[in-house]
Structure formats: C-alpha cells, structure tokens
XYZ file of C-alpha atoms in Angstrom:
675
model
C -0.029 -0.039 0.025
C 1.341 3.432 -0.914
C 1.770 5.691 2.160
C 2.400 9.046 0.545
C 0.585 12.275 -0.220
C -0.943 12.903 3.296
C -0.902 16.516 4.458
C 1.752 15.945 7.079
C 2.077 18.149 10.210
C 5.573 18.199 11.715
C 5.701 17.970 15.532
C 8.556 18.945 17.634
C 8.620 17.126 20.855
C 10.254 18.091 24.211
C 13.205 15.758 23.248
C 13.502 17.619 20.009
C 12.746 14.483 18.086
C 10.726 15.148 14.916
C 7.370 13.239 14.624
C 4.597 13.600 12.059
C 0.797 13.611 12.235
C -0.736 13.413 8.890
C -4.361 14.130 7.781
C -5.914 13.329 4.505
C -6.106 16.096 1.961
C -9.961 16.008 2.384
C -9.467 17.606 5.683
C -8.985 21.355 5.147
C -10.358 24.654 6.163
C -13.919 25.278 4.749
C -14.713 21.483 4.874
C -18.292 20.205 5.357
C -18.802 17.270 7.643
C -21.783 14.930 7.491
C -24.604 15.572 10.121
C -26.329 12.882 11.903
C -23.564 10.279 11.658
C -20.282 9.615 13.376
C -17.641 11.593 11.902
C -14.293 9.753 11.190
C -11.090 11.564 11.406
C -8.020 9.685 10.469
C -4.491 9.844 9.391
C -0.886 8.786 9.962
C 1.625 9.377 12.798
C 4.661 7.622 14.267
C 3.810 4.170 15.566
C 2.617 4.406 19.106
C 2.290 8.239 19.078
C -0.585 9.762 21.025
C -2.833 11.870 18.733
C -5.284 14.362 20.265
C -8.327 16.110 18.556
C -10.111 19.099 19.954
C -13.478 19.669 18.393
C -16.501 21.544 19.621
C -14.962 22.082 23.058
C -14.233 18.296 23.698
C -11.020 16.397 23.418
C -10.540 13.007 21.950
C -7.323 10.871 22.129
C -5.951 7.822 20.478
C -2.622 6.096 19.908
C -1.302 5.337 16.433
C -1.036 1.740 15.495
C 2.149 -0.187 14.543
C 1.769 0.873 10.905
C 1.324 4.480 12.017
C -2.541 4.644 11.199
C -4.976 6.278 13.655
C -8.584 7.121 13.693
C -11.014 8.973 16.004
C -14.770 8.858 15.380
C -16.327 12.182 16.500
C -19.852 11.947 17.746
C -22.952 12.688 15.673
C -23.832 16.336 15.444
C -26.658 18.546 14.056
C -26.258 20.864 11.120
C -24.318 24.049 11.949
C -21.100 25.662 12.253
C -18.544 27.199 11.737
C -16.335 24.973 13.887
C -12.715 24.604 14.461
C -10.759 21.296 14.577
C -7.289 21.121 16.334
C -4.873 18.140 15.954
C -2.017 17.524 18.391
C 0.650 14.889 18.585
C 2.250 14.075 22.043
C 0.564 17.144 23.371
C 2.885 19.462 21.403
C 2.112 22.377 19.131
C 1.282 21.310 15.636
C 3.565 22.741 12.844
C 3.930 22.137 9.231
C 6.782 23.451 6.986
C 7.557 26.141 9.560
C 4.003 27.371 9.941
C 1.386 26.649 12.425
C -1.313 24.449 10.937
C -2.842 23.000 14.134
C -6.270 24.448 13.320
C -8.627 23.461 10.400
C -11.174 26.438 10.560
C -14.552 27.331 9.154
C -15.935 23.839 9.285
C -19.642 23.311 8.553
C -21.914 20.413 9.587
C -24.429 19.547 7.050
C -24.928 16.935 4.140
C -21.946 15.687 2.013
C -22.531 14.050 -1.425
C -20.019 12.236 -3.571
C -20.557 12.662 -7.361
C -18.692 10.134 -9.520
C -18.479 8.713 -12.994
C -17.285 9.957 -16.439
C -17.534 13.202 -18.543
C -21.126 14.132 -17.891
C -20.248 14.529 -14.137
C -17.117 16.426 -15.439
C -19.199 18.899 -17.532
C -18.561 22.372 -16.033
C -20.550 25.347 -15.179
C -18.694 27.064 -17.916
C -19.987 24.602 -20.408
C -23.632 25.017 -19.432
C -23.464 28.714 -18.544
C -25.373 29.775 -21.696
C -28.336 27.742 -20.526
C -28.517 29.348 -17.146
C -26.958 32.804 -17.318
C -29.170 34.818 -14.920
C -29.133 31.985 -12.280
C -25.328 31.509 -12.421
C -24.583 35.261 -12.523
C -26.910 36.061 -9.539
C -26.319 33.039 -7.188
C -23.700 32.448 -4.512
C -23.908 30.623 -1.277
C -21.151 30.254 1.238
C -23.070 27.423 2.969
C -22.331 25.239 -0.136
C -18.678 24.078 -0.459
C -17.047 22.390 -3.423
C -14.303 19.953 -3.526
C -12.763 18.463 -6.740
C -10.655 15.267 -6.568
C -7.666 15.671 -8.708
C -7.265 13.012 -11.337
C -4.710 10.226 -10.655
C -4.171 6.475 -11.584
C -2.372 3.680 -9.946
C -1.800 0.163 -11.601
C -0.154 -1.231 -8.438
C -2.554 -0.909 -5.517
C -4.548 1.266 -3.377
C -3.293 4.734 -2.166
C -3.672 6.310 1.205
C -4.367 9.897 -0.043
C -5.303 11.875 -3.157
C -3.180 14.584 -4.861
C -3.547 18.280 -4.166
C -6.433 19.880 -5.847
C -7.228 23.451 -6.891
C -10.886 23.222 -5.908
C -10.716 22.433 -2.226
C -13.797 23.200 -0.133
C -14.414 26.424 -1.989
C -17.774 28.389 -1.316
C -20.066 28.256 -4.172
C -19.952 31.369 -6.358
C -19.606 31.831 -10.106
C -15.758 32.067 -9.953
C -15.156 29.078 -7.876
C -17.716 26.903 -9.705
C -16.723 27.931 -13.299
C -14.569 24.754 -13.846
C -16.617 22.702 -11.275
C -19.163 19.995 -12.081
C -22.544 21.510 -13.194
C -24.374 18.536 -11.786
C -22.658 18.973 -8.477
C -23.340 22.767 -8.449
C -27.051 22.273 -9.070
C -27.362 19.418 -6.716
C -25.840 21.407 -3.936
C -28.085 24.345 -4.727
C -31.254 22.259 -4.886
C -30.518 20.365 -1.662
C -29.693 23.581 0.228
C -33.007 25.116 -0.998
C -34.864 21.951 0.003
C -33.232 21.207 3.495
C -31.622 24.559 4.394
C -28.464 22.972 5.816
C -24.857 23.312 4.618
C -23.924 21.179 1.622
C -20.572 19.663 0.754
C -20.105 18.393 -2.843
C -17.231 16.130 -3.572
C -16.660 15.498 -7.363
C -14.526 12.546 -8.298
C -14.887 11.823 -11.935
C -12.891 11.315 -15.286
C -14.170 11.752 -18.659
C -14.383 8.552 -20.909
C -13.573 6.155 -18.222
C -15.342 2.773 -18.033
C -16.943 1.445 -14.891
C -14.230 -1.221 -14.520
C -11.732 1.619 -13.654
C -13.656 2.309 -10.518
C -14.030 -1.307 -9.185
C -11.511 -2.982 -6.658
C -9.225 -5.777 -7.737
C -10.754 -8.044 -5.090
C -14.119 -7.702 -6.815
C -12.862 -8.293 -10.361
C -10.234 -11.053 -9.821
C -12.696 -14.034 -9.314
C -15.198 -13.339 -12.118
C -13.010 -11.234 -14.532
C -9.397 -12.287 -14.002
C -8.204 -11.130 -17.339
C -9.282 -7.514 -16.516
C -6.963 -7.635 -13.523
C -4.291 -9.084 -15.675
C -4.776 -6.350 -18.244
C -3.997 -3.819 -15.737
C -0.902 -5.700 -14.333
C 0.569 -5.560 -17.913
C 0.843 -1.742 -17.415
C 2.327 -1.872 -13.834
C 5.724 -0.901 -15.207
C 6.531 2.858 -14.660
C 9.373 2.719 -17.195
C 7.336 1.489 -19.950
C 4.522 4.010 -19.156
C 7.031 6.929 -19.119
C 8.590 5.746 -22.403
C 5.426 5.240 -24.128
C 3.982 8.657 -23.042
C 7.127 10.409 -24.088
C 7.049 8.702 -27.410
C 3.377 9.663 -27.965
C 4.208 13.250 -27.155
C 7.143 13.374 -29.546
C 5.030 11.720 -32.276
C 2.226 14.342 -31.815
C 4.905 17.093 -31.847
C 6.375 15.746 -35.094
C 3.032 15.262 -36.726
C 1.911 18.851 -36.019
C 5.344 20.169 -37.299
C 5.035 18.291 -40.552
C 1.427 19.292 -41.001
C 2.425 23.065 -40.599
C 5.370 22.642 -42.936
C 3.096 21.004 -45.799
C 0.041 23.236 -45.271
C 0.125 26.279 -47.737
C -2.816 27.848 -45.853
C -0.817 28.686 -42.608
C 0.670 31.668 -44.147
C -1.995 32.492 -46.804
C -5.452 31.425 -46.147
C -6.288 33.238 -42.884
C -5.904 36.831 -44.094
C -8.966 38.986 -44.963
C -7.777 40.020 -48.383
C -6.926 36.562 -49.597
C -8.390 35.774 -53.030
C -10.600 32.873 -52.548
C -12.653 33.234 -55.762
C -11.499 29.903 -57.206
C -12.326 27.909 -54.107
C -15.133 25.447 -54.388
C -18.407 26.199 -52.726
C -19.728 23.398 -50.331
C -22.514 22.858 -47.955
C -21.270 22.333 -44.373
C -23.702 19.372 -44.063
C -22.416 17.514 -47.260
C -19.226 16.081 -45.685
C -18.592 13.929 -48.813
C -17.907 17.186 -50.767
C -15.120 18.487 -48.585
C -14.080 16.060 -45.800
C -12.971 13.088 -47.849
C -9.482 12.418 -49.448
C -9.432 11.145 -53.175
C -8.842 7.629 -51.742
C -12.393 7.730 -50.280
C -11.454 7.859 -46.621
C -11.784 10.743 -44.151
C -9.198 13.519 -44.984
C -6.443 13.234 -42.320
C -4.615 16.540 -42.038
C -5.956 20.010 -42.456
C -8.988 21.343 -44.287
C -9.715 25.067 -44.898
C -13.202 26.623 -45.033
C -13.938 30.373 -45.477
C -17.152 32.270 -45.277
C -17.652 35.930 -46.090
C -20.011 37.823 -43.656
C -21.622 41.272 -44.350
C -21.748 43.458 -41.303
C -23.753 46.649 -41.386
C -22.606 49.955 -39.836
C -24.684 49.578 -36.605
C -22.728 46.259 -35.824
C -19.274 47.196 -37.065
C -16.711 47.493 -34.351
C -19.053 46.079 -31.771
C -17.873 43.245 -29.440
C -19.619 39.937 -30.334
C -19.625 36.252 -29.887
C -19.240 33.727 -32.761
C -20.993 30.455 -32.189
C -19.686 27.789 -34.470
C -21.783 24.961 -32.994
C -19.558 21.860 -32.338
C -16.953 20.569 -34.794
C -15.088 17.329 -35.276
C -12.243 17.341 -34.380
C -9.808 20.158 -33.724
C -10.230 23.680 -35.181
C -8.487 26.974 -35.304
C -10.774 29.809 -36.186
C -9.868 33.317 -37.519
C -11.818 36.417 -38.163
C -10.318 39.089 -40.566
C -6.910 37.413 -40.138
C -6.847 37.372 -36.415
C -7.222 34.144 -34.482
C -10.284 34.158 -32.193
C -10.464 30.601 -30.914
C -8.840 27.244 -30.974
C -10.429 23.987 -29.550
C -8.409 20.869 -29.338
C -11.016 18.209 -29.474
C -14.490 17.521 -30.637
C -16.859 17.974 -27.626
C -16.627 21.550 -26.420
C -19.008 24.102 -28.110
C -17.194 26.620 -30.133
C -17.973 29.967 -28.460
C -15.457 32.388 -29.617
C -15.479 36.085 -28.265
C -14.805 38.778 -30.860
C -13.038 41.885 -29.318
C -14.382 45.454 -29.962
C -12.965 46.903 -33.133
C -12.370 43.740 -35.047
C -15.460 43.602 -37.053
C -15.643 45.865 -40.122
C -18.449 47.599 -41.964
C -19.055 45.539 -45.070
C -17.077 42.376 -45.886
C -15.554 40.257 -43.027
C -14.133 36.826 -43.407
C -14.395 33.890 -41.103
C -11.776 31.138 -41.609
C -11.889 27.781 -40.080
C -8.969 25.405 -40.148
C -9.990 21.857 -39.290
C -7.264 19.640 -38.066
C -8.054 15.904 -38.142
C -5.856 13.073 -36.919
C -8.541 10.335 -37.456
C -12.105 10.046 -38.618
C -14.129 12.452 -40.868
C -14.244 16.216 -40.167
C -17.711 17.518 -39.904
C -20.097 20.032 -38.335
C -22.431 18.745 -35.707
C -26.156 19.457 -36.719
C -28.715 21.011 -34.352
C -26.268 23.553 -32.859
C -26.277 27.334 -33.302
C -24.067 28.712 -36.171
C -24.307 32.519 -35.733
C -22.799 35.754 -34.598
C -24.349 37.250 -31.566
C -24.342 41.051 -30.449
C -25.553 42.811 -27.419
C -25.505 42.296 -23.664
C -27.178 39.009 -23.930
C -24.809 37.492 -26.454
C -23.669 34.816 -23.969
C -27.173 33.432 -23.403
C -28.585 30.411 -25.315
C -31.800 30.230 -23.080
C -33.299 32.269 -24.633
C -31.032 32.771 -27.655
C -29.722 36.358 -28.094
C -32.129 38.828 -29.681
C -29.614 40.476 -32.015
C -27.821 37.863 -34.303
C -26.434 37.404 -37.755
C -26.950 33.835 -38.823
C -24.053 32.158 -40.715
C -24.588 30.723 -44.105
C -24.535 26.880 -44.478
C -22.315 27.442 -47.648
C -18.629 27.700 -47.261
C -15.634 28.144 -49.590
C -13.506 25.023 -49.365
C -9.842 24.249 -50.086
C -7.882 21.149 -48.936
C -4.812 21.757 -46.828
C -2.170 19.290 -46.112
C -2.908 15.516 -46.214
C -1.168 13.428 -43.553
C -0.879 9.778 -42.509
C -2.535 9.049 -39.022
C -0.577 10.217 -36.136
C 1.151 7.290 -34.443
C -0.169 6.600 -30.864
C 0.350 3.787 -28.395
C -2.547 4.027 -26.056
C -1.428 4.282 -22.450
C -4.671 5.806 -21.029
C -4.271 4.344 -17.577
C -7.422 5.855 -16.408
C -9.358 3.282 -18.659
C -7.705 0.206 -17.102
C -9.615 -1.840 -14.615
C -9.085 -0.890 -10.896
C -6.770 2.180 -11.643
C -9.230 4.885 -10.386
C -10.567 2.801 -7.462
C -6.827 2.509 -6.318
C -5.893 6.046 -6.702
C -8.896 8.288 -6.182
C -11.686 6.417 -4.643
C -10.001 4.232 -1.813
C -8.320 7.254 -0.262
C -11.717 9.119 0.255
C -12.985 6.465 2.731
C -14.189 6.661 5.433
C -15.140 10.372 5.067
C -18.688 10.438 6.087
C -21.275 10.897 3.327
C -24.930 11.295 2.870
C -25.136 9.652 -0.586
C -23.357 8.764 -3.755
C -24.184 9.910 -7.206
C -23.065 7.528 -10.001
C -23.364 9.126 -13.580
C -21.496 6.766 -15.966
C -22.091 4.257 -18.787
C -21.288 5.823 -22.025
C -17.929 4.156 -22.276
C -19.441 0.687 -21.652
C -22.159 0.770 -24.404
C -19.921 -1.167 -26.876
C -20.141 -4.156 -24.336
C -23.202 -3.732 -22.170
C -23.733 -7.385 -21.236
C -21.623 -7.454 -17.994
C -22.619 -3.927 -16.894
C -25.261 -4.950 -14.374
C -22.830 -7.142 -12.489
C -20.168 -4.412 -12.612
C -22.661 -1.919 -11.168
C -23.517 -4.249 -8.404
C -19.804 -4.890 -7.649
C -19.140 -1.268 -7.617
C -21.985 -0.467 -5.146
C -20.863 -3.390 -2.920
C -17.221 -2.258 -3.139
C -17.838 1.160 -2.112
C -20.203 0.237 0.704
C -17.717 -2.243 2.153
C -15.038 0.429 1.914
C -17.148 2.874 3.940
C -18.579 0.145 6.186
C -21.974 1.512 5.576
C -25.068 0.934 3.325
C -24.557 4.172 1.361
C -27.494 5.232 -0.644
C -26.751 5.394 -4.418
C -28.482 7.360 -7.157
C -27.556 5.983 -10.570
C -28.174 8.435 -13.610
C -29.365 6.462 -16.392
C -27.905 7.116 -19.932
C -29.653 9.969 -21.660
C -30.923 9.750 -25.271
C -28.200 10.325 -27.833
C -27.538 9.249 -31.519
C -23.842 8.765 -32.135
C -24.107 8.108 -35.876
C -23.047 11.608 -36.784
C -19.692 10.954 -34.960
C -18.508 8.843 -37.994
C -19.636 11.523 -40.460
C -23.190 10.294 -40.849
C -25.029 12.487 -43.303
C -26.744 15.515 -41.541
C -29.262 16.015 -40.357
C -29.715 12.616 -38.878
C -33.251 11.125 -39.306
C -34.663 9.369 -36.158
C -34.660 5.584 -36.031
C -38.254 4.225 -36.384
C -37.840 0.433 -36.798
C -36.730 -1.853 -33.900
C -32.900 -2.034 -33.357
C -30.777 -3.942 -30.857
C -29.452 -0.785 -29.243
C -26.289 -0.954 -27.187
C -27.419 2.178 -25.370
C -30.718 0.635 -24.477
C -29.154 -2.603 -23.348
C -26.848 -0.446 -21.007
C -29.778 1.398 -19.642
C -31.585 -1.974 -18.986
C -28.485 -3.157 -17.024
C -28.653 0.143 -15.010
C -32.342 -0.402 -14.306
C -32.030 -4.090 -13.289
C -29.154 -3.399 -10.998
C -30.881 -0.479 -9.257
C -34.191 -2.471 -8.994
C -32.373 -5.259 -7.117
C -30.844 -2.906 -4.728
C -33.000 -1.514 -1.839
C -30.554 1.309 -1.166
C -30.468 2.543 -4.750
C -32.722 4.558 -7.052
C -32.299 5.546 -10.677
C -32.753 9.032 -12.198
C -34.336 8.608 -15.587
C -33.135 11.295 -18.055
C -34.037 9.756 -21.480
C -35.805 13.112 -22.301
C -32.948 15.306 -21.332
C -30.326 14.275 -23.836
C -29.220 15.769 -27.191
C -29.534 13.806 -30.461
C -26.070 14.996 -31.497
C -24.235 15.652 -28.089
C -23.118 12.982 -25.799
C -22.748 15.826 -23.157
C -26.383 17.279 -22.909
C -26.458 20.732 -21.238
C -29.617 20.586 -19.052
C -27.619 19.674 -16.019
C -29.950 21.584 -13.659
C -32.740 19.274 -14.620
C -30.583 16.324 -14.094
C -29.682 17.459 -10.647
C -33.405 17.993 -9.821
C -34.154 14.307 -10.700
C -31.071 13.199 -8.675
C -32.387 15.103 -5.654
C -35.920 13.539 -5.939
C -34.264 10.137 -5.849
C -32.478 11.031 -2.721
C -35.693 12.616 -1.152
C -37.101 9.096 -1.592
C -34.036 7.096 -0.326
C -33.119 9.277 2.639
C -36.043 11.629 3.640
C -39.435 10.293 2.324
C -39.959 6.889 0.805
C -43.421 8.075 -0.644
C -41.829 10.433 -3.143
C -42.801 9.429 -6.553
C -40.141 8.979 -9.244
C -40.538 7.717 -12.843
C -43.231 5.297 -13.652
C -42.361 1.596 -13.467
C -44.137 -1.669 -14.809
C -45.205 -3.759 -11.654
C -47.187 -6.443 -13.512
C -48.036 -7.666 -16.868
C -50.442 -10.039 -18.686
C -51.145 -11.121 -22.294
C -54.530 -12.491 -23.716
C -56.859 -11.828 -26.514
C -54.325 -10.196 -28.722
C -53.443 -7.570 -26.159
C -50.786 -7.058 -23.521
C -51.711 -5.170 -20.360
C -48.986 -3.416 -18.443
C -49.898 -2.276 -14.946
C -47.723 0.631 -13.521
C -46.953 1.791 -10.012
C -48.705 5.145 -10.698
C -50.973 6.877 -13.084
C -49.502 8.325 -16.278
C -50.522 11.014 -18.845
C -53.174 9.391 -20.995
C -53.406 8.839 -24.696
C -51.611 7.214 -27.451
C -48.080 5.917 -26.534
C -45.177 5.212 -28.813
C -41.970 3.110 -29.083
C -43.421 -0.166 -27.801
C -42.197 -3.303 -29.458
C -43.189 -7.020 -29.135
C -41.596 -10.272 -30.194
C -42.238 -13.942 -29.615
C -39.686 -14.859 -26.980
C -40.054 -18.498 -27.671
C -40.070 -17.935 -31.471
C -38.151 -15.858 -33.779
C -37.445 -12.879 -31.503
C -37.950 -10.462 -34.266
C -39.438 -7.256 -32.703
C -42.084 -5.336 -34.316
C -43.714 -1.913 -33.487
C -47.153 -1.979 -31.800
C -49.838 0.429 -31.076
C -50.250 1.351 -27.415
C -52.519 3.537 -25.256
C -52.417 4.619 -21.637
C -55.343 5.043 -19.121
C -54.698 5.695 -15.521
C -52.145 3.066 -14.339
C -52.499 0.872 -17.340
C -50.807 0.721 -20.817
C -52.620 -1.541 -23.374
C -50.559 -2.870 -26.245
C -52.581 -4.208 -29.253
C -50.820 -7.015 -31.113
C -51.219 -7.208 -35.068
C -53.759 -9.784 -36.131
C -52.282 -13.227 -36.267
C -49.216 -12.194 -34.364
C -47.424 -15.462 -33.507
C -50.459 -17.443 -32.329
C -48.497 -20.411 -31.118
C -46.102 -18.358 -28.923
C -46.506 -18.752 -25.194
C -44.035 -16.121 -24.057
C -43.806 -12.614 -25.456
C -40.783 -10.126 -25.086
C -42.037 -6.498 -24.715
C -39.445 -3.526 -25.211
C -40.055 0.157 -24.636
C -37.866 3.127 -25.885
C -35.293 0.498 -27.073
C -33.127 2.859 -29.126
C -30.082 4.950 -28.636
C -32.148 8.068 -29.105
C -35.747 7.379 -28.246
C -37.009 10.750 -29.212
C -40.747 9.796 -29.491
C -40.900 7.772 -26.226
C -43.696 9.568 -24.372
C -44.884 7.623 -21.230
C -44.750 10.112 -18.399
C -45.918 10.404 -14.825
C -48.494 13.001 -14.038
C -45.775 15.225 -12.822
C -43.868 14.738 -16.166
C -41.121 12.322 -15.317
C -40.414 9.871 -18.152
C -40.527 6.073 -17.819
C -37.319 4.141 -18.244
C -36.702 1.941 -21.342
C -37.118 -1.701 -20.495
C -37.415 -5.288 -21.815
C -39.831 -7.696 -20.241
C -40.876 -11.406 -20.752
C -44.641 -11.968 -20.372
C -46.391 -15.381 -20.289
C -49.546 -15.725 -22.501
C-alpha cells in the first residue's frame, strides 16, 4: 500500500525528536462534515504516538497503531457551524513546513454528497452557462462548499491519499464553480434550498472512463481475472513513461510536418486573400469536402472560408461567434486574427470577438479543421451565428440580435497526412486504476449519499454492466462500512451516428434495433431495481441527439435530488413510472404501472415472440390511469406462449412518451410476459 501524499503536520517534541501527524487532503479549512452520523477523522503518525483532537470544546485521544495509522470517530452532530478542529501529537504544538497548521477552521456540519462517474459529471458550469446565465450570475452561497478530486491513476495498488487539488472546499460562487461540475453545483443548490443545511459536494470523476476502472481488484479477480491481468501488464513505470514520451514526440512531429506542408498557414487566414476559385460546399455535405481522393476521411487539415456582411450598426461592436460543435480540432480566424482554438470534438465553439475587429461590409471567417482520425464535420442541431448585445452569452433564450451564418462555405484542402502514431497508455481506462488512486483514499469520510453518472464508455459491451454496477456499489459500501444510498443516473438519449460522418441532419430511427445504449440502460435499471438502497434518475428526455454531453444539468440534478428525497427523507416520493405487473391475452398485452401516467396514444413499444423468432415489431399502445394496453397485430405469433416487450429500445428514443402526471419519463425496459 502506498503511504504518501498525506498532508503531514510536523511535530517537535520536548526531546527535539521530529514526529509527524498526517491528515488526508480532504481535511482542510472550509470543509463540510456529515450531520447525523459519527464523523471519522483519520491519518498517519509515528507508531505508538498519542494523537489528540479538540473539536466543539471536547477532546478526543488515540494512539497510532504499529503501521502509524490512527482514527478517531467524533460523535454525531446537528447541522451548523462554523467550527474549528485542532490536531495535536504528543501534546505538542502542531507545525507544518515552519508554519502553524494546528487548526482547521470554518468547518460546517451538513450533508455531504459524492458525485462520481465519467464526463457528464465532469461537464462544467462554464460549459452549461449559456443555458442558465441569470441564475449563475446572480447566485452564490457560502453554505455550499465544493471539492474536486484531482485525477490520478495507480496500476499497483490502493493509495492512502489523493493529490493536491485547486478546488478544495471553496464556497459556491460563479468564479469558484466555473470549472466545477454543473451537476454537483445544481445538486448542492437544490438540496440546500430543500433542506436549508450546509452542503458539501465532492466531485470525483474522469471523462471517458469505463466502470471497471472504479471497481476494486478483489471484486474483479474472481469473475473477470483477465481484466486484472490487463492492468498488471501496465504496472511498469518505465514502460509507461517511455510510451508517453514517445506519444508526445510523435504528436509534436505530426503537427510540425502538418504545418510545413500546409500552404494555408501563411496565406488562407488573411481577410484580403483571393478565394474566388475555391469550391463552394454545404457544411452538411461532408462527402464534398471532408474526404480524400482515396475515399477515406481526410487526415490532416481542411480550410473553410465564409464572407459575412456586417452593417454600420454592428461594425466594431464586441460579439460572440457560435460555431456549434466541430469534429475534431479547429483554429478559427476573423479578418486574419485568431479568435479561438479548440483541441477536441466535444466543447461548443464559443469565440468572443473583441471590440473593433468587425468591419463595416465584408468580413471573413476562416476555420482550419485539423483531423488526426475520422471524418471532419459540423455537428447538426447546434447554433451557427454571430451574436451581439449584452445577452450574447445566453442561449436560453437565444440572443435577440444575431447574424446567422450561411451553411455554404468556400473550401480548399490543406495538407494530407498519415494518421498520427499513438500507443494508447490511457491508464484511467484500465480496470481498478481509479478505485486505487482516487476512490479508496476518500474512505471513510462520512457521506450522505453517492451519485453515479457513467455508462457511455461501456455501451460497446453492455452485457456485464449490471454485474459491474452491483460490484461497484458493494465495493464502495464495504470500503465505507455503511449501506450508502446510491443514485444511478441512467444514460440520456443520444444518437452517435454523426460521429462517423453520418449524413446530416440525422433522421430518427423508427424500426426496432438492438441498441447498445438501450441494453446498458436496461443493465442500470435491473441493478438498481435489485438494490433496496439505490434509485435511478431517468433522463431519457434530457439528452441531445447530437451531443453526448447534454447541457440541461440543472434538470438532471433535480431528478437526482428527487431520488435522494425518496431514499433518505421520504419513501413516498414518486419517481419515474415503473411496470409492476403484465399479462397477455386476447391479442393484447396489459402493463400495470406503479402510478397513473398521462393518458393517450403511446409510442416506441415493441413486441416479439420470446419462444419464437424474437423479431421485434412496433405495436400500437394507449395509456389510461395506471394501465398501458398494447394491441398485437392480427395473427401475431398465435402459437407463442411467451412474449418479449420492449419500450424506448433505441439509442435516441425521441418519441418515447410515457410520463408520470408530474412529467417524469418512464425508463426503457425489456420484459418477458407469459401468455
């Protein structure tokens, strides 16, 4: 076990022998401790050393074990504060690096939430700001504190502590939250408004990571031994360092060669460049400009130019250029000046135009696509415009004063390149590495509940996900030695076909498909349904067809909060509708739900003969009260004795419409029903 990274407090004894008392990095001024539960405080010291804590006018003492570990559980407390916590070793004054650090100040007692998963937890307030401009601009609350665990991996074994972090129990305001999780921000805000006690939000997430990275070796080694062996292959610091250096050098060389070969670097960006002989193309017809003569996606650079006429009233004004979302990297210029550079596909392109840059009359926007793989393309259903005025940063509603860009651009190929060499050493995607480095060190910090928002990276192989999720929840509860409540955020609706250059706009799928996203949602649903201390936040109506990172994070946080309301505070809270029984007879299937739903014709129900060909067909359905009736086609598998029923079984189930009376959507599902 690694015994490093603790915040160490040097102690000078009467005999002038240096000793050390160490606290985890979670214990810092401004922290929030969990109300209504014993409060563990732990750390490291010299073996046999006496450690004393003074808190809330009471003193607690223990002796460090032979391995130096110590722990004191403070008694349950009600919400309140601020408090001061003092730590002493051998009764001496506590010092660290020549400074007194004996006191941790401004401690609040309230509710603490751990938010974990992949990139949809990572999505920041900066990213969603245009959706909630007024709310974010006008809200701050020192009773809500934010803590961001710094990313780290370990292929060898569990660590004792996390790395230093830049967001360490900061009070919630726009500046502190700008690069903090939007889900965490809105969850803290919602729970404070609901319960009026201090809120501590710990965010521990890493974009693109699979669930296996967050599960312990002990949980995986019996049922999935090859996953553990996969991680052991990378338990070689020399190899990792060499491969990372090689990747960095290859990337630098690729970029240098691209710039050497690309004639546009010195010519195409200027306002006065003559582009009259460039081909005109539609941004949506990727085949016209994003492919090489060989028929594959053009690897290298592609140049697009657009002339924009600006009238006298807007000339010289500050503005914001919205270029939707692009695949993959872009450098964007206006009138010869670079105004933005985004290095990968997901962030929205929002480029601020300084005062004085726009001219009356002709202005030129130049986009240089840089692609190392795949097919360059514009993402549909995103804003492509130039916004003016004080509301130019808002997208909900959209700014009032805008000039919309044309869908037609002038196109010229830049430099064509071979793919950039890359040996994948993304340690964060290996099994157990995040459990070891960033999850294990957090325990046993007292928590009120856990949010798990992950799954996109497992849609390619959804079959074992339910078992993985059960193992993860069991792992974490064992680590904390408590039946922690979990809220699992189900995958949102999303259609990833455009990521491979699928023609735009994308038409919704209407025929039954064997969706990997739906299979993973079903795995989430089944794992949660089998766990009495877990609930699922269904968000299959909050996604975006073309964006794996939907922006409506406040609404996601509200549904997470409703789940915690049921789990912790009031088990009568109604969540998304669920099927509780089903029967089939006389050419109909009757589904009985746990609550009434909005009535009328329902869509995206499919039926197959489970003991037959298992070819699913769309069927008509209608809802009245707590019942949904599916009408089978005439002569539908008359000899079948078991039917399979599916609902919303698509990556992007845009027409799924079963909702509770309060508007919460029903989860997708697959059920077997005996005739």
